[in-house]
PDB file of C-alpha atoms in Angstrom:
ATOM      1  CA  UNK R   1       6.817 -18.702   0.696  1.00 54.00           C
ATOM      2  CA  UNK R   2       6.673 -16.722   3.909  1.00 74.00           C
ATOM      3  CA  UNK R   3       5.036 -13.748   2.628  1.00 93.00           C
ATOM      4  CA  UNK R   4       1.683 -12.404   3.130  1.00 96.00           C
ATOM      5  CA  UNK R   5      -0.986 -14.856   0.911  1.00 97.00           C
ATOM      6  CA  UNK R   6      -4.337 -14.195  -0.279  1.00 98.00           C
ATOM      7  CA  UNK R   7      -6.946 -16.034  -2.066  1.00 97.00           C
ATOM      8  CA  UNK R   8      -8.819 -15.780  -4.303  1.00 98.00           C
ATOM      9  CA  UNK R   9      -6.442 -13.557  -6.629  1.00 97.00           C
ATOM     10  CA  UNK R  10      -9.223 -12.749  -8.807  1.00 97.00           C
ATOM     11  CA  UNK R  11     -13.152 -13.238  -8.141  1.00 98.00           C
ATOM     12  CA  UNK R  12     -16.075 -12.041 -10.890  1.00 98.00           C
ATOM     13  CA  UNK R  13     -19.092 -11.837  -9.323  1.00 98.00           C
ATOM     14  CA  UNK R  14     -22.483 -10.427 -10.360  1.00 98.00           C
ATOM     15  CA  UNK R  15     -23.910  -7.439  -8.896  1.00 98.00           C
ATOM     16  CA  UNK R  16     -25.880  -8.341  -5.623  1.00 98.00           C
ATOM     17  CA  UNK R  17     -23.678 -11.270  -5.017  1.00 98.00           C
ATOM     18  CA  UNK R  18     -21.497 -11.720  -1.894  1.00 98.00           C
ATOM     19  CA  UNK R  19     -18.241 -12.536  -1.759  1.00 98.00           C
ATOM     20  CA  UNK R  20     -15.481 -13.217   0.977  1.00 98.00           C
ATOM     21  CA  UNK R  21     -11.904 -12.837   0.677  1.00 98.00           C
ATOM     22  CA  UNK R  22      -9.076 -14.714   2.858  1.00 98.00           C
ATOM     23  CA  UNK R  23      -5.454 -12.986   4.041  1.00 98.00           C
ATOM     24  CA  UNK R  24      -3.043 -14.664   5.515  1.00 97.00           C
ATOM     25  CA  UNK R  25      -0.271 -12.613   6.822  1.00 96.00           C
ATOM     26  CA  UNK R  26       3.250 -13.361   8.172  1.00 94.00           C
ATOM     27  CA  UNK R  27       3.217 -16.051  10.629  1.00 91.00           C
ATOM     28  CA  UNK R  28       4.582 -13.844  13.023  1.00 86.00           C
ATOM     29  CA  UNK R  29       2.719 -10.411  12.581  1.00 91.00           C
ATOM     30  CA  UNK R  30       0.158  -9.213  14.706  1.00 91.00           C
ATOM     31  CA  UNK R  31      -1.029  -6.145  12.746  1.00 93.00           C
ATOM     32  CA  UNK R  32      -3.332  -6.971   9.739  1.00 96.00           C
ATOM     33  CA  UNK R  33      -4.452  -4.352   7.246  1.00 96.00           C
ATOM     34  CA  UNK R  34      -6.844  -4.306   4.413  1.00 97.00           C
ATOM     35  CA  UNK R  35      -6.836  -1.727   1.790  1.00 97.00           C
ATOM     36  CA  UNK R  36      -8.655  -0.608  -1.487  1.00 97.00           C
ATOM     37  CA  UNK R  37      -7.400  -0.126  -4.941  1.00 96.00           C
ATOM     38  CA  UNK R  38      -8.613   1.270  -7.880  1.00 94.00           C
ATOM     39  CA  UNK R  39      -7.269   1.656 -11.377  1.00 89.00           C
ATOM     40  CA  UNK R  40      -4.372   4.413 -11.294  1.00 87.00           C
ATOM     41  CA  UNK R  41      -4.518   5.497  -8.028  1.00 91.00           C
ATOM     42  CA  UNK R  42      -2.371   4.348  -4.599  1.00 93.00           C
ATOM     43  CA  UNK R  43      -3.896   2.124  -1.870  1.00 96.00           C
ATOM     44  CA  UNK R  44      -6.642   3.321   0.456  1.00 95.00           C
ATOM     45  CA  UNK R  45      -6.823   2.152   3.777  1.00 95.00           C
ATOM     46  CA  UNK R  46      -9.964   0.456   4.805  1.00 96.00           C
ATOM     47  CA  UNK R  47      -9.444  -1.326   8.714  1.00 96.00           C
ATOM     48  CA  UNK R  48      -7.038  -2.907  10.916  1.00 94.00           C
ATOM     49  CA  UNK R  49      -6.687  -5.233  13.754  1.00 95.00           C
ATOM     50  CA  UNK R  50      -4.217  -5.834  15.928  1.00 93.00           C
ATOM     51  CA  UNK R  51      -4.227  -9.607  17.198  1.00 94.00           C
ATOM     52  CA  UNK R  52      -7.876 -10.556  17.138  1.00 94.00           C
ATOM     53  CA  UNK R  53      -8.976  -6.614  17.355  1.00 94.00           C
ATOM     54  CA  UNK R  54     -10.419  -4.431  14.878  1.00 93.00           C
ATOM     55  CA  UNK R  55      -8.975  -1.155  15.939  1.00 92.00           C
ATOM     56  CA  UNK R  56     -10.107   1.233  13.323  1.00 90.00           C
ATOM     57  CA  UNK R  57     -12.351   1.282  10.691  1.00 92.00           C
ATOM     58  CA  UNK R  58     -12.391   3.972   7.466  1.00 91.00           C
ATOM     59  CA  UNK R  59     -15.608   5.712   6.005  1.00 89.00           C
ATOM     60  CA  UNK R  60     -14.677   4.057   3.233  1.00 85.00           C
ATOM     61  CA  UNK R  61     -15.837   0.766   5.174  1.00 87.00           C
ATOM     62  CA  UNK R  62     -19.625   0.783   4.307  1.00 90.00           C
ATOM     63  CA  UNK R  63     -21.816  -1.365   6.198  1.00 93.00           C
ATOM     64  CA  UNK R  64     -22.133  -3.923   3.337  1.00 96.00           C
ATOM     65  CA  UNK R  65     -18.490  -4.776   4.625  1.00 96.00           C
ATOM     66  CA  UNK R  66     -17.041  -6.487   7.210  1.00 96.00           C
ATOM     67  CA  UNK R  67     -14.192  -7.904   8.060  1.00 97.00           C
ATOM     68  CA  UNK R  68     -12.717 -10.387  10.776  1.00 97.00           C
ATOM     69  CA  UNK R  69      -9.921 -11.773  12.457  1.00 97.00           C
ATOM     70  CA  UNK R  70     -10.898 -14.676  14.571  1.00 92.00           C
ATOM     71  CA  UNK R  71      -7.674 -16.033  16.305  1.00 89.00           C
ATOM     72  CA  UNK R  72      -5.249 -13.239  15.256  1.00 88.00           C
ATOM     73  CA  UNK R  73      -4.136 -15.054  12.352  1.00 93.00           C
ATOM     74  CA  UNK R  74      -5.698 -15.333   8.826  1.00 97.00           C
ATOM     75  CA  UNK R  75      -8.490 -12.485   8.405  1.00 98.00           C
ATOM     76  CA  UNK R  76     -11.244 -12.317   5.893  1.00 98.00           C
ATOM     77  CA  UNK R  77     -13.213  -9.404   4.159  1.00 98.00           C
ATOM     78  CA  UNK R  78     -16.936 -10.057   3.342  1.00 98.00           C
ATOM     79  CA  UNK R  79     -18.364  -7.694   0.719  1.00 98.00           C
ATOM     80  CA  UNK R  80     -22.629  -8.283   1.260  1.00 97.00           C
ATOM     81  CA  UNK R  81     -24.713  -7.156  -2.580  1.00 97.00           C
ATOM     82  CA  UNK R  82     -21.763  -6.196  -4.117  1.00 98.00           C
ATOM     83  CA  UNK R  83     -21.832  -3.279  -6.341  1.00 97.00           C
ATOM     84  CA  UNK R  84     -20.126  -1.952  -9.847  1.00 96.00           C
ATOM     85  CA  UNK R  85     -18.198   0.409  -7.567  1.00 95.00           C
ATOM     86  CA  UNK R  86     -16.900  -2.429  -5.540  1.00 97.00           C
ATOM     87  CA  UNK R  87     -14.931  -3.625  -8.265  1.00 97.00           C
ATOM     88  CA  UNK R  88     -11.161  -2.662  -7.177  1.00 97.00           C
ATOM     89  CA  UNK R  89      -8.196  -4.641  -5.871  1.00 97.00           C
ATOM     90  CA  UNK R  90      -8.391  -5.732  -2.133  1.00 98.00           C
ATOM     91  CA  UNK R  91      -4.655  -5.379  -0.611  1.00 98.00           C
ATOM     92  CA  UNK R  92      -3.909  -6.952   2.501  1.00 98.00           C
ATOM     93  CA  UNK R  93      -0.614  -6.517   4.368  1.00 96.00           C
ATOM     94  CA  UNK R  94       0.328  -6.879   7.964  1.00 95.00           C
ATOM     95  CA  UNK R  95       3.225  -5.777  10.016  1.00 92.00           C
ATOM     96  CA  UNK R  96       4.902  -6.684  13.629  1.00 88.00           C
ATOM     97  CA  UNK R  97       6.073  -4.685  16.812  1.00 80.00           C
ATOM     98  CA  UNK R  98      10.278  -6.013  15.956  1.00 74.00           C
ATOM     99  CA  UNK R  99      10.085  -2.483  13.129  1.00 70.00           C
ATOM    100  CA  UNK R 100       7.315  -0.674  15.291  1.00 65.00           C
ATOM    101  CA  UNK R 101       5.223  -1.384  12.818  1.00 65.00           C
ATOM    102  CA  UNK R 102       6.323   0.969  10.405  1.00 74.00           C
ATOM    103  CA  UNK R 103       7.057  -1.463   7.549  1.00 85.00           C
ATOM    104  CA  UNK R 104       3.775  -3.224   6.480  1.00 91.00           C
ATOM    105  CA  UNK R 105       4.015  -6.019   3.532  1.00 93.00           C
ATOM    106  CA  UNK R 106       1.690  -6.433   1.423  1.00 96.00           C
ATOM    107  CA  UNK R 107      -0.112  -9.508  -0.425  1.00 97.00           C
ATOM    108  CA  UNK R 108      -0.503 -10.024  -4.056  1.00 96.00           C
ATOM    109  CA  UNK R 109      -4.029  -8.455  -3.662  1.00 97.00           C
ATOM    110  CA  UNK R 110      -7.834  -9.786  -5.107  1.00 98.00           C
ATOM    111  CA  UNK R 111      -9.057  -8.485  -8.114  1.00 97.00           C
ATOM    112  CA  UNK R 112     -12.371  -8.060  -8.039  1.00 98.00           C
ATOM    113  CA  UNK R 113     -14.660  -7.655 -10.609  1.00 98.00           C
ATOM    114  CA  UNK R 114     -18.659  -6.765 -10.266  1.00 98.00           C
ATOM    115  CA  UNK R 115     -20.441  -7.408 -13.408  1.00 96.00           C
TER     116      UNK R 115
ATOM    117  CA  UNK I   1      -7.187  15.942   5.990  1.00 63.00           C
ATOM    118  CA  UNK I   2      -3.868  14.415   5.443  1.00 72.00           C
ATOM    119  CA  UNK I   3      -2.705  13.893   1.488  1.00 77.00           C
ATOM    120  CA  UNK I   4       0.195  13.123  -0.635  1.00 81.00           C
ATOM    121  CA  UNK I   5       0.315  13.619  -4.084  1.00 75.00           C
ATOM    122  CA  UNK I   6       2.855  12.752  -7.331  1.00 66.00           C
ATOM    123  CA  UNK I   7       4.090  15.476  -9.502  1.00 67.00           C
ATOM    124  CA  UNK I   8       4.047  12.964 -12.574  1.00 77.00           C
ATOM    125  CA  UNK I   9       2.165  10.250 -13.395  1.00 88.00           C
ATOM    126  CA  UNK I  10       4.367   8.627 -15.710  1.00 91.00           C
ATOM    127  CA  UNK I  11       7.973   8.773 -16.067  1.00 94.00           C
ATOM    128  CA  UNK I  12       9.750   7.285 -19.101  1.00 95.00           C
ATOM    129  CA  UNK I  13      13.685   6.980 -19.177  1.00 96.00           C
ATOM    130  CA  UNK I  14      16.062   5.118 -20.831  1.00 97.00           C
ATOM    131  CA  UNK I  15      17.753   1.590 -19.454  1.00 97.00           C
ATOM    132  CA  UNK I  16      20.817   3.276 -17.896  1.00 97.00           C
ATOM    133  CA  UNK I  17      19.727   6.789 -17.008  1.00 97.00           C
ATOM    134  CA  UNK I  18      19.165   7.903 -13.588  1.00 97.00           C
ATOM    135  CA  UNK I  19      15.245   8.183 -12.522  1.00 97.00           C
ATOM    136  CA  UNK I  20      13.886  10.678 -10.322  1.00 96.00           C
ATOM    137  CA  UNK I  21      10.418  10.412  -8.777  1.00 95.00           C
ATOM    138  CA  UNK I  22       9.069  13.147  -6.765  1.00 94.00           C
ATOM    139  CA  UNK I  23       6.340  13.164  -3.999  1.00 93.00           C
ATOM    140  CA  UNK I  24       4.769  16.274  -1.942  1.00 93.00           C
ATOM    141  CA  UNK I  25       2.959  15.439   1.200  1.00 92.00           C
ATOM    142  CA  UNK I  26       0.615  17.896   3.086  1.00 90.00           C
ATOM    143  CA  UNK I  27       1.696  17.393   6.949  1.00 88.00           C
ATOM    144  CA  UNK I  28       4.251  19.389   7.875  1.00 86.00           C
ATOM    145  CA  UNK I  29       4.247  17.160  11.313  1.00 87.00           C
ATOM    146  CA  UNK I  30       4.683  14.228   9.197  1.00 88.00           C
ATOM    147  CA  UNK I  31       8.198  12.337  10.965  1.00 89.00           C
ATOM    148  CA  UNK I  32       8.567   9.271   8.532  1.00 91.00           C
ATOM    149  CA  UNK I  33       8.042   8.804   4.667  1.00 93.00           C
ATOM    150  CA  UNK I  34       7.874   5.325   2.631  1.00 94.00           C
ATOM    151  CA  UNK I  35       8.138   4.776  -1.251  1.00 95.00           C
ATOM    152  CA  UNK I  36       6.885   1.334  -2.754  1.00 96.00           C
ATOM    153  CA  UNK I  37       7.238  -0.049  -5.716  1.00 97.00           C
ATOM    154  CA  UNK I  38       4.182  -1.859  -7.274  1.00 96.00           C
ATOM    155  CA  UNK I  39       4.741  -4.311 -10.553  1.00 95.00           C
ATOM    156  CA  UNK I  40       1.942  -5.731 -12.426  1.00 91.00           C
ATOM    157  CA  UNK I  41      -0.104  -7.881 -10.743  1.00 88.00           C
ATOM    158  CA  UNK I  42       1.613  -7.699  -7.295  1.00 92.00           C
ATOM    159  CA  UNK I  43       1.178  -5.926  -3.982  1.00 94.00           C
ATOM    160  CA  UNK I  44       3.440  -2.785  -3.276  1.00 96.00           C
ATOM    161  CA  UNK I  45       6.723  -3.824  -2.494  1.00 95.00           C
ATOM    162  CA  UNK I  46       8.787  -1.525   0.264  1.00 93.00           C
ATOM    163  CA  UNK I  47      11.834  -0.042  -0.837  1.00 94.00           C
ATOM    164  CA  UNK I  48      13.245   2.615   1.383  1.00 95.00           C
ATOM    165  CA  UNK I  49      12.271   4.625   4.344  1.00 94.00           C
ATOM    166  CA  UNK I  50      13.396   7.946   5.758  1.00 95.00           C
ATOM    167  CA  UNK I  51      13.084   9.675   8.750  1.00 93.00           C
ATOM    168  CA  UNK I  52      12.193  13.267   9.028  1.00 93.00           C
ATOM    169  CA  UNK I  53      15.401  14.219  11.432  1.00 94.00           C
ATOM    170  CA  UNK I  54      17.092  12.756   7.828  1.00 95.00           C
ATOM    171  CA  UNK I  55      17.884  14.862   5.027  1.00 96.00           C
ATOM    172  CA  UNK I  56      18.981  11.975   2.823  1.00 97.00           C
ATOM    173  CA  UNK I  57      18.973   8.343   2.973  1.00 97.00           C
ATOM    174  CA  UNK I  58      20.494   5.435   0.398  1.00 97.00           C
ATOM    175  CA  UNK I  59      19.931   2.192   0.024  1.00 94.00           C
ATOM    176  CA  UNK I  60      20.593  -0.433  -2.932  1.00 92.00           C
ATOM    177  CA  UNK I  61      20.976   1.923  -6.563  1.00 96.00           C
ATOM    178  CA  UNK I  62      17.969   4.116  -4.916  1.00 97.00           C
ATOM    179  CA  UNK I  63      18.415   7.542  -2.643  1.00 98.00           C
ATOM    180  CA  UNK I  64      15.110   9.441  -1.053  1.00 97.00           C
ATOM    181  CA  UNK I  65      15.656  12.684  -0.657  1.00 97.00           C
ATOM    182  CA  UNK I  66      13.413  14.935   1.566  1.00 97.00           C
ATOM    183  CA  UNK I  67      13.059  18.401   2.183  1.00 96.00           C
ATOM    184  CA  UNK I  68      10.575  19.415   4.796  1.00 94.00           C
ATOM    185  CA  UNK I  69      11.262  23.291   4.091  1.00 94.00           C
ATOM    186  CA  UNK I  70       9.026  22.875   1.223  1.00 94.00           C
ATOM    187  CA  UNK I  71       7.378  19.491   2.123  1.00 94.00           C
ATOM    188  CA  UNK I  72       8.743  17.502  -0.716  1.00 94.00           C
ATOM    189  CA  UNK I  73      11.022  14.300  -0.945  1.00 94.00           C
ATOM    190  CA  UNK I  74      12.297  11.715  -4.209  1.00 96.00           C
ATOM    191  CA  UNK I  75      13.165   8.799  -4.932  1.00 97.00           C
ATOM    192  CA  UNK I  76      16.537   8.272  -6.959  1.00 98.00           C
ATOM    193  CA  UNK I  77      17.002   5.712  -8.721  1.00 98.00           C
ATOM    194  CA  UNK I  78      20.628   5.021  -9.931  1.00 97.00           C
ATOM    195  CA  UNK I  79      21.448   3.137 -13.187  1.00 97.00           C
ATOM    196  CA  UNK I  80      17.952   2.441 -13.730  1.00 97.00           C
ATOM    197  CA  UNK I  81      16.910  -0.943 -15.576  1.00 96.00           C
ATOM    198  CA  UNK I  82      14.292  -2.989 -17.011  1.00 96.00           C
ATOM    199  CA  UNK I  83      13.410  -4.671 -14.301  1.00 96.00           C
ATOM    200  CA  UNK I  84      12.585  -0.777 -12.386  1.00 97.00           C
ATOM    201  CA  UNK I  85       9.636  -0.674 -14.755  1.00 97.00           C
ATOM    202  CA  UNK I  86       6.586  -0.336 -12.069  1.00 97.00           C
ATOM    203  CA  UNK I  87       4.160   2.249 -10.356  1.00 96.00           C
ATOM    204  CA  UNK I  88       6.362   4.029  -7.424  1.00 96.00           C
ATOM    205  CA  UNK I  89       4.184   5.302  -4.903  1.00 95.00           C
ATOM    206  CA  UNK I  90       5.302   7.597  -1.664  1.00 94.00           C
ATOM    207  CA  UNK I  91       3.466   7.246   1.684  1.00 94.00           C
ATOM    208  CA  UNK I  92       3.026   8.554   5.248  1.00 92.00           C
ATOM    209  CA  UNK I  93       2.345   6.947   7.941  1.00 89.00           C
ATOM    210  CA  UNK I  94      -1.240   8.638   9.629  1.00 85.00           C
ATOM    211  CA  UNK I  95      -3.295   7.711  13.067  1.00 75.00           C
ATOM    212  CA  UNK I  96      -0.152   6.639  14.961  1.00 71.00           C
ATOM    213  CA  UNK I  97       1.194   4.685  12.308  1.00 67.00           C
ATOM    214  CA  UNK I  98      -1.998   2.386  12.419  1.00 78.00           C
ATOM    215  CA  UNK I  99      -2.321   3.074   8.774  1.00 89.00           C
ATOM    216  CA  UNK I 100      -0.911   4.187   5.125  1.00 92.00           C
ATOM    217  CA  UNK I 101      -2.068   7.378   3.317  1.00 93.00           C
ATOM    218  CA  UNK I 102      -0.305   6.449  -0.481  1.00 93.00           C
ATOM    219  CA  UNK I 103      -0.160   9.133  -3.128  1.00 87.00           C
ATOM    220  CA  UNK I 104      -2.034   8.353  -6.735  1.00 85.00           C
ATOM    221  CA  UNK I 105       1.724   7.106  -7.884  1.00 91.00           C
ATOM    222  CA  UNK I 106       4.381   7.340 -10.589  1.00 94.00           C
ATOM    223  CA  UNK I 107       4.645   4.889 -13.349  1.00 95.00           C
ATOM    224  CA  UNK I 108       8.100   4.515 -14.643  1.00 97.00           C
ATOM    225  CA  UNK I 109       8.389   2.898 -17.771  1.00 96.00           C
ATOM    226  CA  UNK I 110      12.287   1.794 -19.147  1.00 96.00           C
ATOM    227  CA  UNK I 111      13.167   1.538 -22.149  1.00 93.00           C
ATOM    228  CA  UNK I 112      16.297   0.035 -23.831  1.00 89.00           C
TER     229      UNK I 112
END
């Protein structure tokens, strides 16, 4: 499968907990995106890098998250004391400078869940 | 700030019927418009793009539609089928294309 991969699919945690979440994106993508979902509504966005760059963060992005990119090829999202309003599903997708980026693809998500 | 929104949340047709999903955005200087389709369980899937210098585009049993008079655009879908059932979501591209902004989303359920 050449798609976009992440892992875990689903994580429970307890409030206060961290947890980290890996995306792997197309091999040959260089734009990485991580987005926010919550029952019944559309994605939100939350940061992107391009290569090993984080280019743009959202308000959304509270300081209890971060999120890296090391080499510009698998990234990971750290949530830090994790909170009931945390619980959501974590999208990543990525996209590549051959469709000007407009087409992004996105991974099967994480489910989180903050007990 | 820049928003899109669904006119219905949930859509129900029968297997065979024609579906229609519509989508109003807020940007009148938006230039390019995306629906996804999002089953259970899965990330959003792309289905069809459009251009704002388009009036119409078609692709695979599914034509968007978009009118920029009145800042609204829908997805057709032709013939529809069990395998349609899904949340449809419309999106613009915002901050040079560096990220999504995805309405709330239009579940269309399919019934035989």
């Amino acid at each position: 499968d050449t798609g976009v991969s992440q892992d875990p699919r689903h994580k429970i945690t307890k409030r206060g907990q961290n947890v980290t979440f890996r995306c792997d994106p197309i091999s040959e993508h260089n734009r990485l995106y991580w987005y926010r979902q919550t029952l019944g509504q559309g994605p939100e966005f939350l940061t992107y890098f391009q290569n090993e760059a984080q280019l743009e963060k959202s308000r959304l992005l509270s300081d209890r998250f971060s999120a890296e990119r090391p080499k510009g090829s698998f990234s990971t999202l750290e949530i830090q004391r994790t909170e009931q309003g945390d619980s959501a599903m974590y999208l990543c997708a990525s996209s590549s400078p051959g469709t000007n980026y407009n087409e992004q693809f996105f991974g099967p998500g994480t489910r989180l869940t903050v007990l | 700030g820049e928003s899109v929104g669904l006119h219905l949340p949930t859509l129900s047709v029968q297997e065979g019927d024609n579906s229609i999903i519509n989508c109003a955005y807020s940007n009148s200087a938006s230039d390019y418009f995306i629906w996804y389709k999002q089953e259970s369980g899965k990330g959003p899937q792309f289905i069809i793009d459009i251009r704002s210098n388009m009036d119409k585009r078609q692709g695979q049993r599914v034509t968007v539609l978009l009118n920029k008079t009145v800042k609204h655009l829908s997805l057709q879908i032709a013939a529809t089928q069990p395998g349609d059932s899904a949340v449809y979501f419309c999106a613009v591209p915002s901050g040079g294309y560096n990220k999504l902004i995805f309405g709330a989303g239009t579940r269309l359920a399919v019934h035989p």
